Coordinates of C-alpha atoms and ligand atoms in Angstrom, one line a residue:
M2 CA -26.7 -37.7 5.5
K3 CA -30.3 -38.4 4.4
E4 CA -31.8 -36.0 6.9
L5 CA -29.3 -33.4 5.7
I6 CA -30.5 -33.7 2.1
Q7 CA -34.1 -33.7 3.2
A8 CA -33.5 -30.4 5.0
E9 CA -33.9 -28.6 1.8
S10 CA -31.4 -25.8 2.2
T11 CA -31.9 -23.8 -1.0
A12 CA -31.7 -20.0 -1.2
E13 CA -35.5 -19.9 -0.9
K14 CA -35.8 -22.1 2.2
G15 CA -32.6 -21.1 4.0
E16 CA -30.1 -23.2 6.0
L17 CA -31.6 -23.3 9.5
A18 CA -33.2 -26.8 9.2
A19 CA -29.9 -28.3 8.0
A20 CA -28.0 -26.6 10.8
E21 CA -30.4 -28.2 13.3
V22 CA -29.8 -31.6 11.9
I23 CA -26.1 -31.2 12.4
R24 CA -26.5 -29.8 15.9
S25 CA -28.6 -32.7 17.1
R26 CA -26.1 -35.2 15.6
F27 CA -23.3 -33.5 17.5
R28 CA -25.4 -33.4 20.7
R29 CA -25.8 -37.2 20.5
S30 CA -22.0 -37.5 20.8
G31 CA -21.8 -34.9 23.5
I32 CA -20.1 -32.3 21.3
D33 CA -20.6 -28.6 21.9
S34 CA -22.2 -26.8 19.0
W35 CA -24.2 -23.6 18.4
I36 CA -26.2 -22.0 15.6
D37 CA -25.9 -18.5 14.5
S38 CA -29.1 -17.6 12.7
W39 CA -30.4 -14.4 10.9
D40 CA -33.1 -13.3 8.6
Q41 CA -35.4 -16.0 10.0
Q42 CA -34.1 -19.0 8.0
R43 CA -30.4 -18.3 7.3
A44 CA -27.9 -20.1 9.6
N45 CA -24.4 -21.2 10.3
V46 CA -23.6 -24.1 12.7
V47 CA -20.3 -24.3 14.5
A48 CA -18.9 -27.0 16.7
L49 CA -15.9 -27.0 18.9
V50 CA -14.1 -30.0 20.3
K51 CA -11.7 -28.8 23.1
S52 CA -8.4 -30.4 23.7
A53 CA -5.3 -30.2 25.9
G54 CA -4.4 -27.2 23.7
R55 CA -0.7 -28.1 23.1
R56 CA -1.0 -27.9 19.3
A57 CA -2.7 -25.7 16.8
G58 CA -6.2 -26.9 15.9
L59 CA -7.9 -27.9 12.7
L60 CA -10.8 -26.2 11.0
F61 CA -13.3 -28.2 8.8
A62 CA -15.2 -25.6 6.8
C63 CA -18.3 -26.5 4.9
H64 CA -21.3 -24.9 3.4
L65 CA -24.9 -25.8 4.2
D66 CA -26.7 -24.3 1.2
V67 CA -27.5 -26.1 -2.0
V68 CA -28.6 -24.8 -5.4
G69 CA -32.2 -25.5 -6.5
P70 CA -33.2 -28.7 -8.3
G71 CA -33.3 -26.9 -11.7
E72 CA -35.7 -27.3 -14.6
A73 CA -34.7 -30.8 -15.8
A74 CA -36.6 -33.8 -14.6
W75 CA -35.1 -36.0 -11.9
E76 CA -35.4 -39.8 -11.8
Y77 CA -35.3 -39.6 -8.0
P78 CA -37.0 -36.8 -6.0
A79 CA -34.4 -34.0 -5.5
F80 CA -34.9 -33.8 -1.7
G81 CA -35.9 -37.5 -1.1
A82 CA -32.4 -38.8 -0.3
V83 CA -33.2 -42.1 -1.9
E84 CA -30.6 -44.8 -1.6
A85 CA -30.3 -47.1 -4.6
G86 CA -27.6 -49.3 -6.1
G87 CA -25.0 -48.2 -3.5
R88 CA -25.6 -44.5 -4.1
I89 CA -27.5 -41.8 -2.3
Y90 CA -29.4 -39.4 -4.6
G91 CA -30.5 -35.9 -3.9
R92 CA -29.6 -32.2 -4.3
G93 CA -26.5 -31.6 -2.3
A94 CA -25.4 -35.3 -2.2
V95 CA -21.9 -34.3 -3.5
D96 CA -22.1 -30.5 -3.1
M97 CA -21.6 -30.8 -0.3
K98 CA -23.7 -32.7 2.2
G99 CA -21.8 -35.9 1.5
G100 CA -18.6 -34.1 2.7
I101 CA -20.4 -32.6 5.7
A102 CA -21.8 -36.0 6.7
A103 CA -18.4 -37.6 6.5
V104 CA -16.7 -34.9 8.6
V105 CA -19.4 -34.9 11.2
T106 CA -19.2 -38.7 11.4
A107 CA -15.4 -38.7 11.6
I108 CA -15.4 -36.0 14.4
S109 CA -18.1 -37.9 16.4
R110 CA -16.2 -41.2 16.1
I111 CA -13.0 -39.7 17.3
V112 CA -14.8 -38.1 20.3
E113 CA -16.7 -41.2 21.1
S114 CA -13.5 -43.3 21.0
G115 CA -12.1 -41.1 23.9
T116 CA -9.0 -40.3 21.9
K117 CA -6.9 -37.6 23.7
L118 CA -6.5 -34.6 21.4
Q119 CA -3.6 -32.2 21.6
G120 CA -5.3 -29.5 19.5
D121 CA -8.9 -28.4 19.1
I122 CA -11.2 -29.4 16.2
V123 CA -13.4 -26.6 14.9
F124 CA -16.3 -27.5 12.6
A125 CA -18.2 -24.9 10.7
A126 CA -21.0 -25.3 8.1
V127 CA -21.9 -21.9 6.8
A128 CA -24.7 -20.3 4.8
G129 CA -24.9 -18.9 1.3
E130 CA -21.7 -20.3 -0.4
E131 CA -23.7 -20.5 -3.7
T132 CA -25.2 -17.0 -3.4
D133 CA -23.7 -14.4 -1.2
S134 CA -21.1 -15.9 1.1
H135 CA -22.8 -14.2 4.1
G136 CA -22.3 -17.2 6.3
A137 CA -18.5 -17.4 5.7
E138 CA -18.3 -13.6 6.3
R139 CA -20.1 -13.9 9.6
F140 CA -18.1 -16.9 10.7
V141 CA -14.8 -15.2 9.9
A142 CA -15.9 -12.0 11.6
D143 CA -16.4 -14.0 14.8
R144 CA -12.7 -15.2 14.8
G145 CA -12.2 -14.2 18.4
R146 CA -13.8 -17.5 19.5
L147 CA -11.4 -19.6 17.4
P148 CA -8.2 -21.3 18.6
A149 CA -4.9 -21.0 16.6
L150 CA -5.2 -23.1 13.5
A151 CA -2.7 -25.4 11.8
G152 CA -4.9 -25.5 8.7
A153 CA -8.4 -25.6 7.3
I154 CA -10.0 -28.4 5.2
I155 CA -12.9 -27.7 2.9
P156 CA -14.7 -31.0 2.3
E157 CA -16.1 -30.1 -1.1
P158 CA -16.2 -32.8 -3.8
T159 CA -12.7 -33.3 -5.3
D160 CA -12.9 -37.0 -5.8
F161 CA -10.2 -37.3 -3.1
A162 CA -7.7 -35.0 -4.9
V163 CA -6.0 -32.5 -2.7
V164 CA -6.8 -29.1 -4.1
T165 CA -4.8 -26.0 -3.2
A166 CA -5.9 -23.4 -5.8
H167 CA -8.8 -22.0 -7.6
R168 CA -9.6 -18.9 -9.5
G169 CA -11.6 -16.0 -8.0
M170 CA -14.9 -14.6 -9.2
L171 CA -16.1 -11.2 -10.1
W172 CA -19.8 -10.8 -11.0
L173 CA -20.6 -7.5 -12.7
E174 CA -23.9 -6.0 -13.7
V175 CA -23.8 -3.5 -16.6
T176 CA -26.9 -1.3 -16.9
T177 CA -27.8 0.9 -19.8
T178 CA -30.3 3.7 -19.3
G179 CA -32.5 5.1 -22.0
K180 CA -35.7 7.0 -22.3
A181 CA -39.1 5.3 -22.5
A182 CA -41.5 6.2 -25.3
H183 CA -44.5 4.7 -27.1
S184 CA -43.0 2.4 -29.7
S185 CA -45.2 3.9 -32.5
T186 CA -42.9 6.9 -32.1
P187 CA -39.5 5.3 -31.2
Y188 CA -37.6 8.5 -32.2
L189 CA -39.0 10.2 -29.1
G190 CA -37.2 7.7 -26.8
V191 CA -33.7 6.3 -26.3
N192 CA -33.6 2.5 -26.6
A193 CA -31.6 0.9 -23.8
I194 CA -31.4 -2.4 -25.6
S195 CA -29.8 -0.8 -28.6
S196 CA -27.3 0.8 -26.3
M197 CA -26.5 -2.6 -24.8
R198 CA -26.0 -4.0 -28.3
L199 CA -23.2 -1.5 -28.7
I200 CA -21.6 -2.7 -25.5
L201 CA -22.0 -6.3 -26.5
N202 CA -20.2 -5.6 -29.8
E203 CA -17.3 -4.1 -27.9
L204 CA -17.1 -6.9 -25.4
E205 CA -17.0 -9.5 -28.2
N206 CA -13.3 -8.8 -28.8
Y207 CA -12.4 -7.8 -25.2
E208 CA -9.8 -9.8 -23.3
V209 CA -9.9 -9.1 -19.6
W210 CA -6.4 -10.2 -18.6
R211 CA -3.6 -11.7 -20.7
P212 CA -1.0 -13.3 -18.5
T213 CA -1.8 -17.0 -17.6
H214 CA -1.2 -18.6 -14.3
E215 CA 0.9 -21.8 -14.2
L216 CA -1.8 -23.8 -12.3
L217 CA -5.0 -21.9 -13.0
G218 CA -4.6 -21.0 -16.7
R219 CA -6.4 -18.0 -18.1
C220 CA -8.8 -15.4 -16.7
T221 CA -12.1 -15.9 -18.5
M222 CA -15.2 -13.8 -19.0
S223 CA -18.7 -15.0 -19.8
I224 CA -21.8 -12.9 -20.4
N225 CA -24.5 -15.0 -18.8
T226 CA -27.7 -12.9 -18.3
I227 CA -29.5 -10.1 -20.2
A228 CA -32.8 -8.4 -19.3
G229 CA -34.5 -5.4 -20.7
G230 CA -37.9 -4.1 -21.9
K231 CA -41.3 -4.2 -20.2
A232 CA -43.8 -4.4 -23.0
L233 CA -44.0 -4.9 -26.7
N234 CA -45.2 -1.4 -27.3
V235 CA -42.8 0.5 -25.1
V236 CA -39.3 1.6 -26.0
P237 CA -37.1 0.1 -23.2
D238 CA -35.5 2.6 -20.8
K239 CA -33.4 0.0 -19.1
C240 CA -31.3 -3.1 -20.0
T241 CA -29.0 -5.1 -17.7
L242 CA -26.2 -7.5 -18.5
G243 CA -24.7 -10.1 -16.1
I244 CA -21.0 -10.8 -16.6
D245 CA -19.1 -13.6 -14.8
I246 CA -15.3 -13.0 -14.8
R247 CA -13.0 -15.8 -13.3
T248 CA -10.0 -14.1 -11.9
L249 CA -6.4 -15.0 -11.2
P250 CA -4.2 -14.4 -8.1
G251 CA -2.4 -11.0 -8.4
Q252 CA -4.8 -9.8 -11.1
D253 CA -5.6 -6.0 -10.9
L254 CA -9.4 -5.9 -10.9
Q255 CA -9.4 -2.1 -11.1
R256 CA -8.2 -2.5 -14.7
V257 CA -11.5 -4.2 -15.6
F258 CA -13.4 -1.2 -14.4
A259 CA -11.0 1.2 -16.1
D260 CA -11.4 -0.7 -19.4
L261 CA -15.2 -0.6 -19.1
E262 CA -15.1 3.1 -18.5
V263 CA -13.0 3.5 -21.6
I264 CA -15.5 1.5 -23.7
F265 CA -18.4 3.5 -22.3
A266 CA -16.7 6.8 -22.9
G267 CA -15.9 5.8 -26.5
L268 CA -19.6 4.9 -27.1
K269 CA -20.8 8.1 -25.5
S270 CA -18.4 10.2 -27.7
K271 CA -20.2 8.8 -30.8
N272 CA -23.7 9.1 -29.3
N273 CA -24.5 11.6 -26.7
E274 CA -27.6 9.8 -25.5
F275 CA -25.7 6.7 -24.6
D276 CA -25.6 6.0 -20.8
A277 CA -24.2 3.0 -19.1
A278 CA -22.9 2.1 -15.6
V279 CA -21.3 -1.0 -14.0
S280 CA -21.7 -2.3 -10.5
V281 CA -20.3 -5.3 -8.6
R282 CA -22.8 -8.1 -7.8
R283 CA -20.4 -10.4 -6.1
R284 CA -16.7 -10.8 -5.6
L285 CA -14.7 -13.7 -4.3
D286 CA -10.9 -13.8 -4.2
P287 CA -8.8 -16.6 -5.8
L288 CA -7.4 -19.3 -3.5
E289 CA -3.7 -20.1 -3.7
T290 CA -2.2 -22.1 -0.9
D291 CA 1.5 -22.9 -1.0
S292 CA 1.5 -26.6 -1.9
R293 CA 5.0 -27.0 -0.3
C294 CA 4.1 -25.7 3.1
D295 CA 4.2 -28.1 6.1
F296 CA 0.5 -28.3 6.5
V297 CA -0.2 -29.4 2.9
R298 CA 2.7 -31.9 2.9
S299 CA 1.5 -33.5 6.1
F300 CA -2.1 -33.5 4.9
C301 CA -1.1 -35.2 1.7
S302 CA 0.7 -37.9 3.6
A303 CA -2.3 -38.4 5.9
V304 CA -4.6 -39.0 2.9
R305 CA -1.9 -40.7 0.9
A306 CA -2.1 -38.2 -2.0
G307 CA 1.0 -37.8 -4.2
Q308 CA 0.4 -34.3 -5.4
T309 CA -1.9 -31.3 -5.2
K310 CA -4.0 -29.7 -8.0
A311 CA -6.1 -26.7 -9.0
V312 CA -9.8 -26.8 -9.9
G313 CA -12.2 -24.7 -12.0
F314 CA -14.9 -24.1 -9.4
T315 CA -14.7 -21.6 -6.6
T316 CA -15.3 -22.0 -2.8
D317 CA -15.5 -19.9 0.3
G318 CA -11.8 -20.9 0.8
P319 CA -10.4 -17.4 0.5
Y320 CA -12.6 -16.3 3.5
F321 CA -11.1 -19.2 5.6
A322 CA -7.6 -18.4 4.3
S323 CA -8.1 -14.9 5.8
L324 CA -7.9 -16.6 9.3
G325 CA -4.2 -17.0 8.5
A326 CA -4.3 -20.8 8.1
P327 CA -3.4 -22.7 4.9
V328 CA -6.5 -24.1 3.2
V329 CA -6.9 -27.3 1.3
I330 CA -10.0 -28.6 -0.5
F331 CA -10.5 -32.4 -0.2
G332 CA -13.6 -34.4 -0.2
P333 CA -15.7 -37.3 -1.6
G334 CA -17.8 -37.2 -4.8
K335 CA -17.2 -36.2 -8.4
P336 CA -17.1 -32.5 -8.9
E337 CA -18.8 -32.8 -12.3
M338 CA -21.9 -34.0 -10.5
C339 CA -22.4 -30.6 -8.8
H340 CA -25.7 -28.7 -9.7
K341 CA -26.9 -31.5 -12.0
P342 CA -30.1 -33.5 -12.0
D343 CA -29.9 -36.9 -10.2
E344 CA -26.9 -35.7 -8.2
H345 CA -25.6 -38.6 -6.2
I346 CA -22.7 -39.9 -4.2
E347 CA -21.4 -43.5 -3.7
V348 CA -21.9 -44.8 -0.2
A349 CA -18.4 -46.4 -0.4
D350 CA -16.9 -42.9 -1.1
L351 CA -18.6 -41.6 2.0
Q352 CA -17.1 -44.3 4.1
R353 CA -13.7 -43.7 2.6
A354 CA -14.0 -40.0 3.4
V355 CA -14.8 -40.8 7.0
E356 CA -11.6 -42.8 7.3
H357 CA -9.5 -40.0 5.6
Y358 CA -10.9 -37.3 7.9
K359 CA -10.2 -39.5 11.0
N360 CA -6.7 -40.0 9.8
V361 CA -6.2 -36.3 9.3
I362 CA -7.4 -35.5 12.8
L363 CA -5.2 -38.2 14.3
K364 CA -2.2 -37.0 12.2
F365 CA -2.4 -33.3 13.3
L366 CA -4.0 -33.5 16.7
T367 CA -2.6 -36.6 18.5
Ligands
LIG20 ZN1 -20.0 -26.5 -2.9

């Protein structure tokens, strides 16, 4: 766990070092694992525990990457993995190296105990969940190597709640294009920031999608970045806006694009020099696992959870769901700790997670 935090797997450094920590841990228990790496430092690590093959297997699907330490000061060094007061501090302690360490330990202990398994265990820790989901895409594209699966477990921090649903994500970039000019003669240019202001005014009252979902609530939209202008004496010819839309199952995303086109066309009809375009920066589908299916019911009984719930954050879950197996999210650590300074996990929670994952493996595979 500490080595995993120390293997600083931010978007800048890549996931390879963290993947190697996991491979050497599995090797010590005689478990087969391999690393898929690309772009020098990007990596997935996958392990497979073979069985008699009489039952469908289980997939534990994690992500290796972490977000950066951020601007705020930390009391403990962000990649030091300091243990103090029964907690381990460091970026990724809850999101999600704690969950990874607990799963790796549970699998290793089951294998070391010599338990006869009736179905395979697949472990995957993939790259780029926080940025581009490339790792999940590559893993899912290589599905030919996988056994039939009874279900997939994502050990993200849920504080031991069984989560079966989350909203999706649509990240849009809106760009306005103008014409540069010396700002002593602004009338010779077209100001892209002024054009963007017109769009912002329209978006102020725009509602993306009205129907609410019984578990997931509303679709929301938040404008989170804006950039434009190069110098104080130049009329800007470009301005970009970043919009984060959290989507619901069954939502027609084409409608968002159609609505934006209507807004743009309306603005252009009033001002011929207005020019705007929209592009997709990232898209992740919502997750909605049937909470009454056999897998979820057995999973809940294995971890002694009474009910399932939905969460506000997103995961790579929809990629793993595309393998055709039901997906649950279940892991140690408080979700509200994610991406914060002094991120930490209770050592007792890690131990509790190991026991839960062992029980899940025993319930489904023996
Ligand atoms: Zn995460």
